[in-house]
Tab-separated table of C-alpha atoms and ligand atoms in Angstrom:
chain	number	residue	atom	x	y	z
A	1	UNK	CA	-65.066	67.689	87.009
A	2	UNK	CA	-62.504	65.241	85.986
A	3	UNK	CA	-63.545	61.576	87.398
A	4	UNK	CA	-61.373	59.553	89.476
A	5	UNK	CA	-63.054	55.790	88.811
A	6	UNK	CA	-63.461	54.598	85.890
A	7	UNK	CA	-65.607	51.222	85.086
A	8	UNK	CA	-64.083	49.217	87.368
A	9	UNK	CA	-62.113	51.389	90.511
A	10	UNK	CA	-58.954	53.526	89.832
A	11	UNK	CA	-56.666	51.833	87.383
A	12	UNK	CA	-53.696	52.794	85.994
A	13	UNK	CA	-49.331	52.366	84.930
A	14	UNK	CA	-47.486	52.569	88.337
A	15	UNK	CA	-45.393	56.063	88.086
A	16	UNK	CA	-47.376	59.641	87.092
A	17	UNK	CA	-50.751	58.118	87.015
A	18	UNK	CA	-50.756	55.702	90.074
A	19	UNK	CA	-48.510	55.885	93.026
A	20	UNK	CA	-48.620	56.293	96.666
A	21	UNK	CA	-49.461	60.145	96.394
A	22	UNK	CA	-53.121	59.055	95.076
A	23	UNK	CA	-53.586	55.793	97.285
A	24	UNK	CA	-52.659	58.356	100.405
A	25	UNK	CA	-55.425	60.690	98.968
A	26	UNK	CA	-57.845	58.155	97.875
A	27	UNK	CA	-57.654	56.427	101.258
A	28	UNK	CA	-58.233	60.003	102.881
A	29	UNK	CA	-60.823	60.622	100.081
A	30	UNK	CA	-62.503	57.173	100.998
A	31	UNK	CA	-61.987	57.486	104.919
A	32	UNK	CA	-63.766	60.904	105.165
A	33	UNK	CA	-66.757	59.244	102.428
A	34	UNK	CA	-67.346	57.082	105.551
A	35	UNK	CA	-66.672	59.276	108.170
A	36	UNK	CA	-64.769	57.088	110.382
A	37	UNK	CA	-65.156	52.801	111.858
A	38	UNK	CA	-63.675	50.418	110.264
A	39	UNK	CA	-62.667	49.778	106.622
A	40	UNK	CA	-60.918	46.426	105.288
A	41	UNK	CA	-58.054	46.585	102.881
A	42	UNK	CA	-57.100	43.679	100.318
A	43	UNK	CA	-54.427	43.961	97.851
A	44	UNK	CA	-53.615	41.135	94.783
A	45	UNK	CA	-50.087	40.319	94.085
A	46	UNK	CA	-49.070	43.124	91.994
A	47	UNK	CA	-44.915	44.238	92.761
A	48	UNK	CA	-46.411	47.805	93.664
A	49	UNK	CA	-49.765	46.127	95.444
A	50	UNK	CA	-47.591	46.536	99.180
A	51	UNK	CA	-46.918	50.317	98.092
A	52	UNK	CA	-50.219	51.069	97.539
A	53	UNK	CA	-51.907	49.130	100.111
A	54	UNK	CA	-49.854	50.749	103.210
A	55	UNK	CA	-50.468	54.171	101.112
A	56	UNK	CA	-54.342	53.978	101.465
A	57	UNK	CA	-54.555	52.483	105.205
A	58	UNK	CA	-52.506	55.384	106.112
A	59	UNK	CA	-54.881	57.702	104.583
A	60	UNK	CA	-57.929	56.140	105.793
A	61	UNK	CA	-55.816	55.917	109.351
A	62	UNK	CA	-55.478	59.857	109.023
A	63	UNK	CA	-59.274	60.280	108.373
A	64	UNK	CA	-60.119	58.379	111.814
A	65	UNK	CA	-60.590	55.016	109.854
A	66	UNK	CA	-59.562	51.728	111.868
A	67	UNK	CA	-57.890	49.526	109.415
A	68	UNK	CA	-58.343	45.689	108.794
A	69	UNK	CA	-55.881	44.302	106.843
A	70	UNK	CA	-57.022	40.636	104.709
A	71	UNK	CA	-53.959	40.193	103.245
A	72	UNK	CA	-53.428	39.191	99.494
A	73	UNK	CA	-56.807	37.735	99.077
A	74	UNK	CA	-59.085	37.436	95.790
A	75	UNK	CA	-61.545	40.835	95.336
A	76	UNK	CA	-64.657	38.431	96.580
A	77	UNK	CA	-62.824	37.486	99.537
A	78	UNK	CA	-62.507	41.061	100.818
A	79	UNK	CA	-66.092	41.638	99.842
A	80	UNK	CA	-67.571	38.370	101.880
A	81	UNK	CA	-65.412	39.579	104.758
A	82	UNK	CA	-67.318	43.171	104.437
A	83	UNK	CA	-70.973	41.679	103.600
A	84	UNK	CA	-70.801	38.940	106.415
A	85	UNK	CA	-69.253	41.514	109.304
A	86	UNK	CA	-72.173	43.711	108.897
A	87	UNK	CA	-70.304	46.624	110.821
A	88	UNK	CA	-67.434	47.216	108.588
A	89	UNK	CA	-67.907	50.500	106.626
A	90	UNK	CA	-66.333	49.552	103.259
A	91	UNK	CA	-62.961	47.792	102.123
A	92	UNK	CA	-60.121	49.477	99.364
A	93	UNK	CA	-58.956	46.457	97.277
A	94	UNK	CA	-55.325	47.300	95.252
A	95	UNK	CA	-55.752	45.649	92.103
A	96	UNK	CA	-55.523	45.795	88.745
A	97	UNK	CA	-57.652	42.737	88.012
A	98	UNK	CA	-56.498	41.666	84.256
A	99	UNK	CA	-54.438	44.674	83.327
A	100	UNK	CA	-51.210	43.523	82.398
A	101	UNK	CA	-48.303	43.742	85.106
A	102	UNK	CA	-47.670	47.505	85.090
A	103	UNK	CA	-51.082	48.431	86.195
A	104	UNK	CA	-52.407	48.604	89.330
A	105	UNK	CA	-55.294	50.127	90.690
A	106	UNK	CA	-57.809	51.147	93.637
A	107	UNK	CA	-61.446	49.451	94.014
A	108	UNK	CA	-63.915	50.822	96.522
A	109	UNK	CA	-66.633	48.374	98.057
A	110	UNK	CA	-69.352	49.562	99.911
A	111	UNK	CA	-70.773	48.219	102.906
A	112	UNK	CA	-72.925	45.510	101.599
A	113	UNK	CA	-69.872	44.552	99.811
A	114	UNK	CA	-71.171	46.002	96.466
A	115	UNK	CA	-69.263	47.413	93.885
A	116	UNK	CA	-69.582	51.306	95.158
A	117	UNK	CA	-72.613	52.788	93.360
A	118	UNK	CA	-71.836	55.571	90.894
A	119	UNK	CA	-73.224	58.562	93.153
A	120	UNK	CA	-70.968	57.502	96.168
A	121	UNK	CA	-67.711	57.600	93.312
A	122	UNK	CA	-68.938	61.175	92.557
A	123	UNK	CA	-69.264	61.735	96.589
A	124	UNK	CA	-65.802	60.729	96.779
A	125	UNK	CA	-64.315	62.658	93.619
A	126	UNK	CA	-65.452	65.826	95.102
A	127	UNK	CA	-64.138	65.267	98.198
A	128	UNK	CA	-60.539	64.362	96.318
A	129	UNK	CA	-60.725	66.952	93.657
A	130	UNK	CA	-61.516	69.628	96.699
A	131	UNK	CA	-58.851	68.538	99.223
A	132	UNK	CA	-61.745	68.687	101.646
A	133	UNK	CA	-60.018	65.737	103.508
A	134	UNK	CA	-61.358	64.813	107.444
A	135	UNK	CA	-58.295	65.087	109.714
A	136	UNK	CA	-58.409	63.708	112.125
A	137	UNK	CA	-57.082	64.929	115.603
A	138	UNK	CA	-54.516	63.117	117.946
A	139	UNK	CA	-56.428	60.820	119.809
A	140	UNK	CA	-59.190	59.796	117.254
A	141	UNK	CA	-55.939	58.361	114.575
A	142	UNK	CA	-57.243	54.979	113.545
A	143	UNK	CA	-55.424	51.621	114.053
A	144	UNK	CA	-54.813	49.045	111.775
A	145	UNK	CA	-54.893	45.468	112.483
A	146	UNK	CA	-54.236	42.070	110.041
A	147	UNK	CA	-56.780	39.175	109.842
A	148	UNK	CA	-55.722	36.293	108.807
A	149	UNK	CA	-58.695	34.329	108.780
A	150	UNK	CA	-61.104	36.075	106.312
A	151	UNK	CA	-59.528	33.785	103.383
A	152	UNK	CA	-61.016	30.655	105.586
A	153	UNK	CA	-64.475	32.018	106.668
A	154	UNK	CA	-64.819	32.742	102.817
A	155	UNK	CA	-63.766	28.931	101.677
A	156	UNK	CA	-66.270	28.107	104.309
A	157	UNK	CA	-69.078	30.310	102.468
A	158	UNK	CA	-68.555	28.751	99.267
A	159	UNK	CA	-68.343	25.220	100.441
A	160	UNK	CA	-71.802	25.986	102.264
A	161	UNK	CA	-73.272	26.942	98.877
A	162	UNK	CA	-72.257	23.907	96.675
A	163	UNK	CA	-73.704	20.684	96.281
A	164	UNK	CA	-69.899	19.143	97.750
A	165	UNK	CA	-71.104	15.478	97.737
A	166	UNK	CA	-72.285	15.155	94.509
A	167	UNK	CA	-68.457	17.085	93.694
A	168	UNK	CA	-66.895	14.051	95.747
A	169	UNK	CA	-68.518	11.536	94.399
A	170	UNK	CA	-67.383	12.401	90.787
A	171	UNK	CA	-63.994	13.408	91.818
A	172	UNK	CA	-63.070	15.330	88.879
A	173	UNK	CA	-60.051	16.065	87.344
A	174	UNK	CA	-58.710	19.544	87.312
A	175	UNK	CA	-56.239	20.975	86.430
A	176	UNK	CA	-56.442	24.901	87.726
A	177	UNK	CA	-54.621	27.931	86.690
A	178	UNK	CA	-54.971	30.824	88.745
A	179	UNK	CA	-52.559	32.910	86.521
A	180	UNK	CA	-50.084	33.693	89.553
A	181	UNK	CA	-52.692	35.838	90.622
A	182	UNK	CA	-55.221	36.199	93.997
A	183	UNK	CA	-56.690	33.130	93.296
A	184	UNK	CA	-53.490	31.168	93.995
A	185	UNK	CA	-54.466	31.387	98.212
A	186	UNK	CA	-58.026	29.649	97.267
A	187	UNK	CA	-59.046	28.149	94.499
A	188	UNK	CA	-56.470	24.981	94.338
A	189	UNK	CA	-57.304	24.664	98.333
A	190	UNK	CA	-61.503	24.217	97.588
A	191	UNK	CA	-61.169	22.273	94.938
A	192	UNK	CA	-58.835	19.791	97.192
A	193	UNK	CA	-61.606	20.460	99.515
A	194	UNK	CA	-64.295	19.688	97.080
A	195	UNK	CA	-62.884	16.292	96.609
A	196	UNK	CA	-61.474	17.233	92.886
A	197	UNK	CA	-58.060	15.161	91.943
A	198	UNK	CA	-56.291	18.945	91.257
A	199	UNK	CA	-53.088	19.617	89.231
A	200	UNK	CA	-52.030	23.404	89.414
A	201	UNK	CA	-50.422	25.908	87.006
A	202	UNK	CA	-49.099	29.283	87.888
A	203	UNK	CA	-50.327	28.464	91.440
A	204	UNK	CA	-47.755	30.922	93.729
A	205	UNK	CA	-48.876	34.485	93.801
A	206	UNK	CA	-46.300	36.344	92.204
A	207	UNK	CA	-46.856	39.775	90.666
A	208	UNK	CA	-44.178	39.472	87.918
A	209	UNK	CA	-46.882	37.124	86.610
A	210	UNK	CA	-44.093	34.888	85.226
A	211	UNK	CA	-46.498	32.215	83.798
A	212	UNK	CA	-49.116	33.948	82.142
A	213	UNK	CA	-50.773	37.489	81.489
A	214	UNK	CA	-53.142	38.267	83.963
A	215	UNK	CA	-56.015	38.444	81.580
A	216	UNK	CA	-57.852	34.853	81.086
A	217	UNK	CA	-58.339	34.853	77.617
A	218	UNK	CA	-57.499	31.752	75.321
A	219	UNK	CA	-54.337	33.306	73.507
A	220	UNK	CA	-52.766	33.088	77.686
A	221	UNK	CA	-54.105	29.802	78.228
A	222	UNK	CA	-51.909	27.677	75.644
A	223	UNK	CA	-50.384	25.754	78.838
A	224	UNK	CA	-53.634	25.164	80.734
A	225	UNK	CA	-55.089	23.901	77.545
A	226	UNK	CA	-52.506	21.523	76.403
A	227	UNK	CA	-52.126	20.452	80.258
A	228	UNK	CA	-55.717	19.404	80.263
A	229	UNK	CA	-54.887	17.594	76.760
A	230	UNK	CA	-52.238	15.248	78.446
A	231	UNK	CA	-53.814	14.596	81.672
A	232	UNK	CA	-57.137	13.957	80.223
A	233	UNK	CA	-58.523	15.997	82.659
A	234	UNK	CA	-62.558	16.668	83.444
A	235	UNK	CA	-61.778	20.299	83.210
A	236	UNK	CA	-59.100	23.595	83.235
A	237	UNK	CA	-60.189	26.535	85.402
A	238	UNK	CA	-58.645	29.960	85.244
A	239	UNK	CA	-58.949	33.086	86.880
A	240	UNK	CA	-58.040	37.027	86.240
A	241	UNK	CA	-55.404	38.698	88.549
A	242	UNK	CA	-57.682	39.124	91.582
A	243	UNK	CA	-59.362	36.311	90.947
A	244	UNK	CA	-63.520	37.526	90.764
A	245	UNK	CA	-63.765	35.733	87.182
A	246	UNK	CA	-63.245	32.261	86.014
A	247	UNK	CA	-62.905	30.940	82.572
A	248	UNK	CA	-63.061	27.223	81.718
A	249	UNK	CA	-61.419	24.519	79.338
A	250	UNK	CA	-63.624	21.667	78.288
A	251	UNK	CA	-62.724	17.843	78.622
A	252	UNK	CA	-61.531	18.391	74.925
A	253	UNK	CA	-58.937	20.860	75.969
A	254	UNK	CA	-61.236	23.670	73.958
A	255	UNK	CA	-61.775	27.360	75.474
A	256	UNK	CA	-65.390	27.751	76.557
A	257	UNK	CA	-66.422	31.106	75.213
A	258	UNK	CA	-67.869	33.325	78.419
A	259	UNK	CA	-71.011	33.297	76.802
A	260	UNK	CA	-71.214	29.827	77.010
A	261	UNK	CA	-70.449	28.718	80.328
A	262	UNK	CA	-72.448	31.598	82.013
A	263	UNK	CA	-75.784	30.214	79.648
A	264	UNK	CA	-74.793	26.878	80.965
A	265	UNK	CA	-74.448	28.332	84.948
A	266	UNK	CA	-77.934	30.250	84.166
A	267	UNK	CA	-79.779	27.614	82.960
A	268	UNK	CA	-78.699	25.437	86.268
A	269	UNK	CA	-79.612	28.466	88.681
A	270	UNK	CA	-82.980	28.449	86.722
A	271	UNK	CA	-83.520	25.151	86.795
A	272	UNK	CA	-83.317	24.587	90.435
A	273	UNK	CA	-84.816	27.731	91.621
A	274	UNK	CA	-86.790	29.427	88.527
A	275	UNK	CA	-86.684	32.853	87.998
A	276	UNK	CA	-84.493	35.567	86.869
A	277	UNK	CA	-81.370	35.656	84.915
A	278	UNK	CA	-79.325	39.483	84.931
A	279	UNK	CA	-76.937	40.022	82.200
A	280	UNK	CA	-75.899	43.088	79.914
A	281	UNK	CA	-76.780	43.819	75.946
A	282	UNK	CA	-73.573	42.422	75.192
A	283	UNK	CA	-74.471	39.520	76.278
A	284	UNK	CA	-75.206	36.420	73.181
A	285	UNK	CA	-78.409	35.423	72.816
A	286	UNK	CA	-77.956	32.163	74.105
A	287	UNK	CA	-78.263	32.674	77.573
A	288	UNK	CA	-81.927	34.115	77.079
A	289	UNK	CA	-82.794	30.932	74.914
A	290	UNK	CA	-81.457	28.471	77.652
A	291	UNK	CA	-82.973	30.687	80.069
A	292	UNK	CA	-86.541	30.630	78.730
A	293	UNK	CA	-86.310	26.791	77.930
A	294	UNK	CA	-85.963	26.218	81.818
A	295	UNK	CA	-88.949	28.950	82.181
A	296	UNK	CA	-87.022	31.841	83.579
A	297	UNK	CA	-86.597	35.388	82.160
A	298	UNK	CA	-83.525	37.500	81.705
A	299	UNK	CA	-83.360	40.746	82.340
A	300	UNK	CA	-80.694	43.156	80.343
A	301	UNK	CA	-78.863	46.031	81.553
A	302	UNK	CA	-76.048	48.377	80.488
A	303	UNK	CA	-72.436	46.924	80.449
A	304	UNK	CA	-70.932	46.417	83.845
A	305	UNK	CA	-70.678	44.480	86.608
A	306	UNK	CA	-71.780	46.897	89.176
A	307	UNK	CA	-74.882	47.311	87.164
A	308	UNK	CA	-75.324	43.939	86.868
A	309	UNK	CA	-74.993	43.417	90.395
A	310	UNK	CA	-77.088	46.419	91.502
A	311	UNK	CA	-80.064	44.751	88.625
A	312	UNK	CA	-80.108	41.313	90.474
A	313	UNK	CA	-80.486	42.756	94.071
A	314	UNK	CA	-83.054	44.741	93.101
A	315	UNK	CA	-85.063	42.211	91.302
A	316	UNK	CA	-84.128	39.463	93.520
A	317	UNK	CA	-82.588	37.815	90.486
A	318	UNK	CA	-81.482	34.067	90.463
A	319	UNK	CA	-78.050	34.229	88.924
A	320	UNK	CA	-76.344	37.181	86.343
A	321	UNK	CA	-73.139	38.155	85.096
A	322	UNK	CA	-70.822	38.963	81.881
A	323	UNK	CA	-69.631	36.992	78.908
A	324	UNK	CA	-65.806	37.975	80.386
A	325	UNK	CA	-66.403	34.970	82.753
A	326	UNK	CA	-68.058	37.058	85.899
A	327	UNK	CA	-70.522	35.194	87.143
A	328	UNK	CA	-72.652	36.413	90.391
A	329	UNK	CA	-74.181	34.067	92.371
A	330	UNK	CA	-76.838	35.853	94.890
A	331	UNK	CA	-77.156	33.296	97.391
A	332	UNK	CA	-73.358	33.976	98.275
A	333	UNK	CA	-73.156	37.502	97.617
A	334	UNK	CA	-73.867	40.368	95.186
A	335	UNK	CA	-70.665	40.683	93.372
A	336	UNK	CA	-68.468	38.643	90.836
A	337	UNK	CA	-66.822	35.724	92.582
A	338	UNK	CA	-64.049	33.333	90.398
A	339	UNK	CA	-63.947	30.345	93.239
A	340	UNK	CA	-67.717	30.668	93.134
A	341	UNK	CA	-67.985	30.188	89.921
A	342	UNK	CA	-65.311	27.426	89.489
A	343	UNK	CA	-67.346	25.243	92.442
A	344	UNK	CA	-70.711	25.980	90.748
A	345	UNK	CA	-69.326	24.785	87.479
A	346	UNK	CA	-68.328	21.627	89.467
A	347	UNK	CA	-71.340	21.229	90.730
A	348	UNK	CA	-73.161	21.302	87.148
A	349	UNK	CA	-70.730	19.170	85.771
A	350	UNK	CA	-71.456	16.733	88.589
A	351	UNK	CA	-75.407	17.094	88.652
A	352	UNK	CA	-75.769	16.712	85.006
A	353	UNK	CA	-73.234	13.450	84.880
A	354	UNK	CA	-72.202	14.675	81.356
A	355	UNK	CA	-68.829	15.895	79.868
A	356	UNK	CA	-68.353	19.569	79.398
A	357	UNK	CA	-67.746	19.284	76.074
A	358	UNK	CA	-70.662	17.649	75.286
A	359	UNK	CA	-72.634	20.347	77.866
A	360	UNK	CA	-71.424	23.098	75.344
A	361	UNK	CA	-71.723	21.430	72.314
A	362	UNK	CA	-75.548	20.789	72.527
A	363	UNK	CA	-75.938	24.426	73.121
A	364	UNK	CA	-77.887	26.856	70.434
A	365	UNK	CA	-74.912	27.964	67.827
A	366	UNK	CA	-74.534	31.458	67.257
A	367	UNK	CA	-71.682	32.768	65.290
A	368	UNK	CA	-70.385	36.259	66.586
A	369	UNK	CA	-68.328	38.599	64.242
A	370	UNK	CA	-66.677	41.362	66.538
A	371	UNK	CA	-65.629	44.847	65.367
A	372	UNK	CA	-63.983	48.496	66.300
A	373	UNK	CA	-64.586	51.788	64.924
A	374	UNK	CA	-62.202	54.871	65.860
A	375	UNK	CA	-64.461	57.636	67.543
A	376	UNK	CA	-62.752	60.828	69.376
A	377	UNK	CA	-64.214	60.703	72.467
A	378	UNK	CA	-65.302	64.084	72.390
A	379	UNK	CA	-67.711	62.884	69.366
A	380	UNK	CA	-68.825	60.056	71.350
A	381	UNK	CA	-72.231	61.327	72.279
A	382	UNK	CA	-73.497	63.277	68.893
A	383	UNK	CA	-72.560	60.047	67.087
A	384	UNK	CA	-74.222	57.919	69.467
A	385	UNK	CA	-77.651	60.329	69.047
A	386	UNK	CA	-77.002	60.226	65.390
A	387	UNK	CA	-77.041	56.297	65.259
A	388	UNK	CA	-80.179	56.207	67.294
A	389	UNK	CA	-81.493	58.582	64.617
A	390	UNK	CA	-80.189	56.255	61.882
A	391	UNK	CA	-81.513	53.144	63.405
A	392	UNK	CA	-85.287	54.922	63.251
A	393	UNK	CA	-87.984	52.472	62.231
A	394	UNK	CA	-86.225	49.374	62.624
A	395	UNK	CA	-86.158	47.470	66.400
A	396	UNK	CA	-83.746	48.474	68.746
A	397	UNK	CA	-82.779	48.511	72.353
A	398	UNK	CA	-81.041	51.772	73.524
A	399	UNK	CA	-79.794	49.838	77.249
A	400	UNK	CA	-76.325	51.019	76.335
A	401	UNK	CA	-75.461	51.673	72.476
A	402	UNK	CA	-77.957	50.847	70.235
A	403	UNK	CA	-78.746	47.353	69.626
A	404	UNK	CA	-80.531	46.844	66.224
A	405	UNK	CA	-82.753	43.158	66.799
A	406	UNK	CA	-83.138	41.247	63.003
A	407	UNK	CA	-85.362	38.287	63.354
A	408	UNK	CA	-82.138	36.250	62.447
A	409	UNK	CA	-79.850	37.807	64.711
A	410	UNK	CA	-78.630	41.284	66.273
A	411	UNK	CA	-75.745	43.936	66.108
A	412	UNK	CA	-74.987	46.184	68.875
A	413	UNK	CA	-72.640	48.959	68.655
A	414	UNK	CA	-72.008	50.818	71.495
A	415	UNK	CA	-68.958	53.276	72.851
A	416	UNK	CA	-66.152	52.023	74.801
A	417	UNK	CA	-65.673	53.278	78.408
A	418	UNK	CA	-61.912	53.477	78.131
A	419	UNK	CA	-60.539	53.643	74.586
A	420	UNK	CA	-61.834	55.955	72.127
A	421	UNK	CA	-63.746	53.437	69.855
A	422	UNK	CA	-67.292	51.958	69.182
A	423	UNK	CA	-67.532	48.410	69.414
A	424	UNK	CA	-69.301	46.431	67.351
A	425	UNK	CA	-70.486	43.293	68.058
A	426	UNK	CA	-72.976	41.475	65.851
A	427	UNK	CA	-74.541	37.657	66.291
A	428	UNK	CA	-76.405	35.384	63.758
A	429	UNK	CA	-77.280	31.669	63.197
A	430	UNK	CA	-74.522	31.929	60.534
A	431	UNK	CA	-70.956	33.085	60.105
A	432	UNK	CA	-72.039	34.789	56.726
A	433	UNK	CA	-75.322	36.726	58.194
A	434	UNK	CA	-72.765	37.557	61.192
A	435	UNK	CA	-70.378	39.232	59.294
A	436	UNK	CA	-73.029	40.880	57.218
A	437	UNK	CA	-74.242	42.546	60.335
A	438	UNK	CA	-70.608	43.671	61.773
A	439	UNK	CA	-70.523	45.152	58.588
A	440	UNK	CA	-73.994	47.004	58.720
A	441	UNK	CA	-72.826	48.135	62.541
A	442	UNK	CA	-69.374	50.181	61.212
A	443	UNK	CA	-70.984	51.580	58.428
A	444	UNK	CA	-73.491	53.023	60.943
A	445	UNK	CA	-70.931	54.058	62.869
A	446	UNK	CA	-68.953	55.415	60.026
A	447	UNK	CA	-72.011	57.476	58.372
A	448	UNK	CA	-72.951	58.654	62.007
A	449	UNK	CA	-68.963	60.262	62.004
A	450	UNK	CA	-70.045	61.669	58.323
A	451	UNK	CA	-67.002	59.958	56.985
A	452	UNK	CA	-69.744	58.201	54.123
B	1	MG	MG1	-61.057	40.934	88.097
């Protein structure tokens, strides 16, 4: 059966591949999944996100769904509102997240607020794929109503969670760019509320994205960076389209690699409440060796928030997420949360009394060499099978890929979900033991195709 969700929800170019014809059918699809009661609806600020958005609540309206409509509100404020209600079936949230402006997409949240688990996708694709659509009859039509409040009561929840006075009492500098995006209707608002001297970038939602690709990534941040250059600011904070990651500038007006500022969120979960740390085999190393300073463990899974997400709530883990910049903070909730992870990163900055720079700089150095190999995706799995068989005799962890451990540092090299490639992704103490290893990874790859 051809599959309807990728990785992350339904994503796709606005015209053949996503328009109101599949939002209608995905909110039937969806509505008849949960058989009726009420299902929220977010939407980010993409040009089509209105399209889409009335598209699935009339579908889910058809299937006897009653409809609560958030708004334009980050992905984690849709999936608080869901968590915290405790009777609301599910929410669909219209986004593309980082995808550049063309995209949009469909993301289906269960009714813990979770990231839907694989099996319930599958549920859901059959019920697409075989038009087997609830309709229902005259009088059982579901409503749709707007509230306009779920953007406060989730401020509120992350204000509860944060140390605010020790915040206040620094009264940082920040300068926050929320890319135009979801995070626009939040994150400048609680860090005002967090007592932080804010400057904004980008800060009206707009899904033309006139400022900035959606995507936080360092090559889009030139302005943030050379904004927190001239103010001297404490830090820069940006966020993806729908606003569930953050990625930081240091006092220095340098990128923090994702890597570095979720080791540096870890290790403060760990050190105030011990315990587990969740994060995938892509992950660098230096988040386990922080982690096991403080005395926790970390626990790897396959690549994937959901995954990640699913890991920590089922061994009551302390703090996870992914070198992109999702972090997941359980005492909040059980998914990846951008204003979260801005506030906590506050909070850090505030509890430690030292400058992010100097935060990231005393971490352990690893060097990372990154790589791609072109694999039809029809070859995907015999080469994947033929690496394992390769890799015999030497260590390895099969989580997703195969990562082959050296006592001086690791490749892993493991298929893409949504481009026909193998990545490669190797880490050493050194730039030249790095490299050697993103070589050794392709050349796996490359024998595994039989190409040499
Ligand atoms: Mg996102």
């Amino acid at each position: 059966m051809t599959r309807l969700f990728g990785t992350n929800g339904i994503r796709g170019v606005i015209g053949p591949e996503m328009n109101a014809d599949l939002a209608v059918k995905v909110g039937r699809a969806i509505g008849t999944f949960v058989s009726g009661g009420a299902v929220a609806l977010a939407r980010d600020p993409r040009l089509s996100g209105p399209m889409l958005a009335r598209a699935a609540a009339s579908g889910l309206m058809s299937a006897g769904c009653d409809v609560i409509d958030l708004g334009l509100v980050p992905t984690p404020c849709a999936q608080y509102f869901v968590a915290k209600s405790g009777q609301v079936k599910g929410a669909i949230v219209v986004t593309a997240s980082h995808n550049p402006r063309e995209f949009n997409g469909l993301k289906a949240i269960d009714s813990r607020g979770m990231e839907m688990r694989r099996e319930d996708e599958e549920a859901i694709e059959s019920i697409f794929f075989e038009s087997r659509f609830h309709v229902a009859p005259w009088s059982e039509v579901g409503s749709i109503r707007a509230d306009d409040a779920a953007i406060h009561r989730y401020t509120e929840g992350v204000l509860s969670k944060v140390d605010g006075d020790a915040i206040r009492k620094r009264a940082p500098s920040v300068v926050v760019d929320p890319g135009n995006g979801a995070g626009c209707v939040m994150t400048p608002y609680l860090l005002r509320s967090l007592g932080c001297r804010v400057l904004s970038l980008n800060a009206q939602p707009d899904g033309a994205f006139p400022g900035r690709l959606p995507e936080p990534t360092p090559d889009h941040l030139g302005d943030l960076i050379r904004v927190v250059r001239e103010v001297h600011a404490d830090i820069g904070i940006a966020h993806d389209g729908d606003a569930d990651r953050a990625t930081f500038v240091d006092d220095q007006g340098a990128f923090v690699v994702g890597d570095k500022s979720l080791a540096l969120l870890a290790r403060s979960a760990v050190k105030s409440r011990g315990g587990t740390v969740v994060t995938p085999v892509s992950t660098s190393t230096v988040v386990e060796d922080v982690v096991r300073a403080a005395g926790g463990t970390v626990v790897r899974t396959r690549v994937g928030s959901p995954i990640v997400a699913r890991t920590m709530f089922e061994t009551g883990a302390v703090f996870g997420g992914e070198e992109n910049g999702g972090a997941i903070f359980p005492e909040h909730q059980f998914c990846r949360d951008g204003a979260m992870s801005a506030a906590k990163m506050l909070e850090l900055l505030a509890h430690e009394g030292q400058a992010l720079s100097a935060l990231v700089a005393a971490l352990p150095l690893y060097h990372i060499k990154k790589s791609n190999v072109s694999v039809p995706v029809e070859r995907r799995e015999a080469v994947l099978a033929s690496i394992v068989e390769l890799a015999k005799g030497r260590k390895v962890d099969t989580t997703d890929g195969v990562k082959i451990l050296e006592k001086d540092g690791a490749v892993l090299v493991r298929p893409s979900g949504t481009e026909p490639i193998f990545r490669v992704y190797a880490e050493a103490r050194t730039p030249a033991r790095a490299d050697a290893l993103a070589d050794e990874g392709v050349a796996l790859v490359k024998k595994a195709l039989g190409g040499r």
